[in-house]
Coordinates of C-alpha atoms in Angstrom, one line a residue:
M796 CA 60.9 184.2 71.6
F797 CA 58.1 182.6 73.6
A798 CA 58.0 179.8 71.1
A799 CA 61.4 178.7 72.2
L800 CA 60.4 178.2 75.8
P801 CA 59.7 174.6 76.8
L802 CA 56.0 174.2 77.6
L803 CA 56.8 171.4 80.1
A804 CA 58.1 174.2 82.4
L805 CA 54.4 174.9 83.1
P806 CA 53.5 171.7 85.0
V807 CA 57.0 171.7 86.6
L808 CA 56.4 175.3 87.7
A809 CA 53.0 174.3 89.1
Y810 CA 54.6 171.5 91.1
N811 CA 57.2 174.0 92.4
L812 CA 54.5 176.4 93.5
V813 CA 52.7 173.6 95.4
A814 CA 56.0 172.5 97.0
L815 CA 56.8 176.0 98.1
T816 CA 53.4 176.5 99.7
L817 CA 54.0 173.5 102.0
A818 CA 55.2 174.2 105.5
G819 CA 59.0 173.7 105.2
G820 CA 59.1 174.4 101.5
F821 CA 61.6 172.3 99.5
S822 CA 62.6 170.3 102.5
S823 CA 59.0 169.2 103.3
V824 CA 58.2 165.5 103.1
E825 CA 54.5 166.2 102.9
A826 CA 54.4 166.7 99.2
N827 CA 53.4 163.1 98.6
I828 CA 50.4 163.6 100.8
R829 CA 49.4 166.8 99.0
M830 CA 49.7 165.1 95.6
A831 CA 47.6 162.2 96.7
E832 CA 44.7 164.1 98.3
P833 CA 41.5 163.8 96.2
L834 CA 40.4 167.2 94.9
F835 CA 37.1 165.9 93.6
N836 CA 35.3 162.8 92.5
I837 CA 33.9 161.9 89.1
A838 CA 31.0 159.6 89.0
M839 CA 31.6 156.8 86.4
T840 CA 28.8 155.0 84.5
S841 CA 29.7 151.9 86.5
T842 CA 28.5 153.8 89.6
A843 CA 32.1 153.9 90.9
Q844 CA 33.7 157.1 92.0
W845 CA 37.0 158.2 90.5
P846 CA 39.0 160.4 92.9
V847 CA 41.0 162.9 91.0
T848 CA 44.1 164.2 92.8
L849 CA 46.4 167.1 92.2
G850 CA 49.1 164.7 91.0
D851 CA 46.7 163.2 88.5
I852 CA 46.0 166.7 87.1
L853 CA 49.7 167.6 86.8
I854 CA 50.5 164.3 85.1
A855 CA 47.6 164.8 82.6
A856 CA 48.7 168.4 81.9
G857 CA 52.3 167.2 81.5
L858 CA 51.2 164.5 78.9
I859 CA 49.2 167.0 76.9
V860 CA 52.1 169.5 76.9
L861 CA 54.6 166.7 76.0
F862 CA 52.5 166.0 72.9
I863 CA 52.6 169.6 71.9
E864 CA 56.4 169.7 72.6
L865 CA 56.9 166.7 70.4
L866 CA 54.9 168.4 67.6
K867 CA 57.1 171.6 68.1
S868 CA 60.3 169.6 67.8
T869 CA 59.5 168.6 64.2
T870 CA 60.2 172.1 63.0
S871 CA 63.7 173.0 61.9
R872 CA 63.6 176.7 62.8
R873 CA 66.2 178.3 65.1
T874 CA 63.7 178.5 67.9
A875 CA 63.6 174.7 67.9
I876 CA 67.4 174.6 68.7
V877 CA 66.9 177.1 71.5
N878 CA 63.9 175.1 72.8
H879 CA 66.0 171.9 72.9
A880 CA 68.7 173.7 74.9
L881 CA 66.2 175.2 77.4
S882 CA 64.5 171.8 77.7
M883 CA 67.9 170.3 78.6
L884 CA 68.4 173.0 81.3
L885 CA 64.9 172.2 82.6
F886 CA 65.7 168.5 82.8
V887 CA 68.9 169.3 84.8
A888 CA 66.9 171.5 87.2
C889 CA 64.2 168.8 87.6
L890 CA 66.9 166.1 88.2
V891 CA 68.6 168.2 90.8
E892 CA 65.3 168.9 92.6
F893 CA 64.3 165.3 92.4
L894 CA 67.6 164.1 93.8
L895 CA 68.2 166.7 96.5
A896 CA 64.9 168.1 97.7
P897 CA 62.6 165.9 99.8
A898 CA 59.5 167.7 98.5
F899 CA 60.3 166.5 95.0
A900 CA 60.9 162.9 95.8
T901 CA 57.4 161.8 94.7
S902 CA 56.1 159.7 91.9
T903 CA 54.4 162.7 90.4
F904 CA 57.5 164.7 90.1
F905 CA 59.5 161.7 88.9
L906 CA 57.0 161.3 86.0
L907 CA 57.2 165.0 85.2
T908 CA 61.0 164.7 85.1
L909 CA 60.7 161.7 82.8
M910 CA 58.5 163.6 80.5
V911 CA 61.1 166.4 80.3
L912 CA 63.8 163.8 79.6
L913 CA 61.7 162.3 76.8
D914 CA 61.1 165.8 75.4
V915 CA 64.9 166.4 75.4
L916 CA 65.7 163.1 73.7
A917 CA 62.9 163.3 71.1
G918 CA 63.8 166.9 70.3
F919 CA 67.5 166.1 69.6
I920 CA 66.7 162.9 67.7
V921 CA 64.1 164.6 65.5
T922 CA 66.5 167.4 64.8
I923 CA 69.4 165.0 63.9
V924 CA 67.2 163.0 61.6
T925 CA 65.8 166.1 59.9
A926 CA 69.3 167.5 59.5
R927 CA 70.6 164.2 58.1
R928 CA 67.9 164.4 55.4
D929 CA 68.8 168.0 54.5
V930 CA 72.4 167.1 53.9
G931 CA 73.0 165.5 50.6
F932 CA 76.0 163.3 50.0
G933 CA 77.0 162.8 46.4
V934 CA 78.3 159.5 45.1
D935 CA 81.6 159.8 43.3
P936 CA 80.9 158.8 39.6
D937 CA 83.8 156.5 38.6

């Protein structure tokens, strides 16, 4: 049953937890500041410092999870269909949060929402293409 859950819910849930810990919760406009604060710096070989933010980490985690989700969508098991439906529900929830809650009107959450949309589209497209290959249409021999 856990295989049917969309893994992209993890970075979205992490963003929700960050948004809820802000003063004002979902109505806070400080989420953009929290996402852009450098957590640590990585020294590059060019002697430059690369500041890594919470938003960067969430986007990187989302991309890794999106790759795994795309691999999962190539299976034709029943859990894949449930996964697609749950991914669609996750996309609707993300879209509502993005449009209605000020704490979610950030580039980081927009990109996470876009990843969820791509997961939904890729899942349905892969399922349709796979189902089309499984159905054989015979040619009428005249």
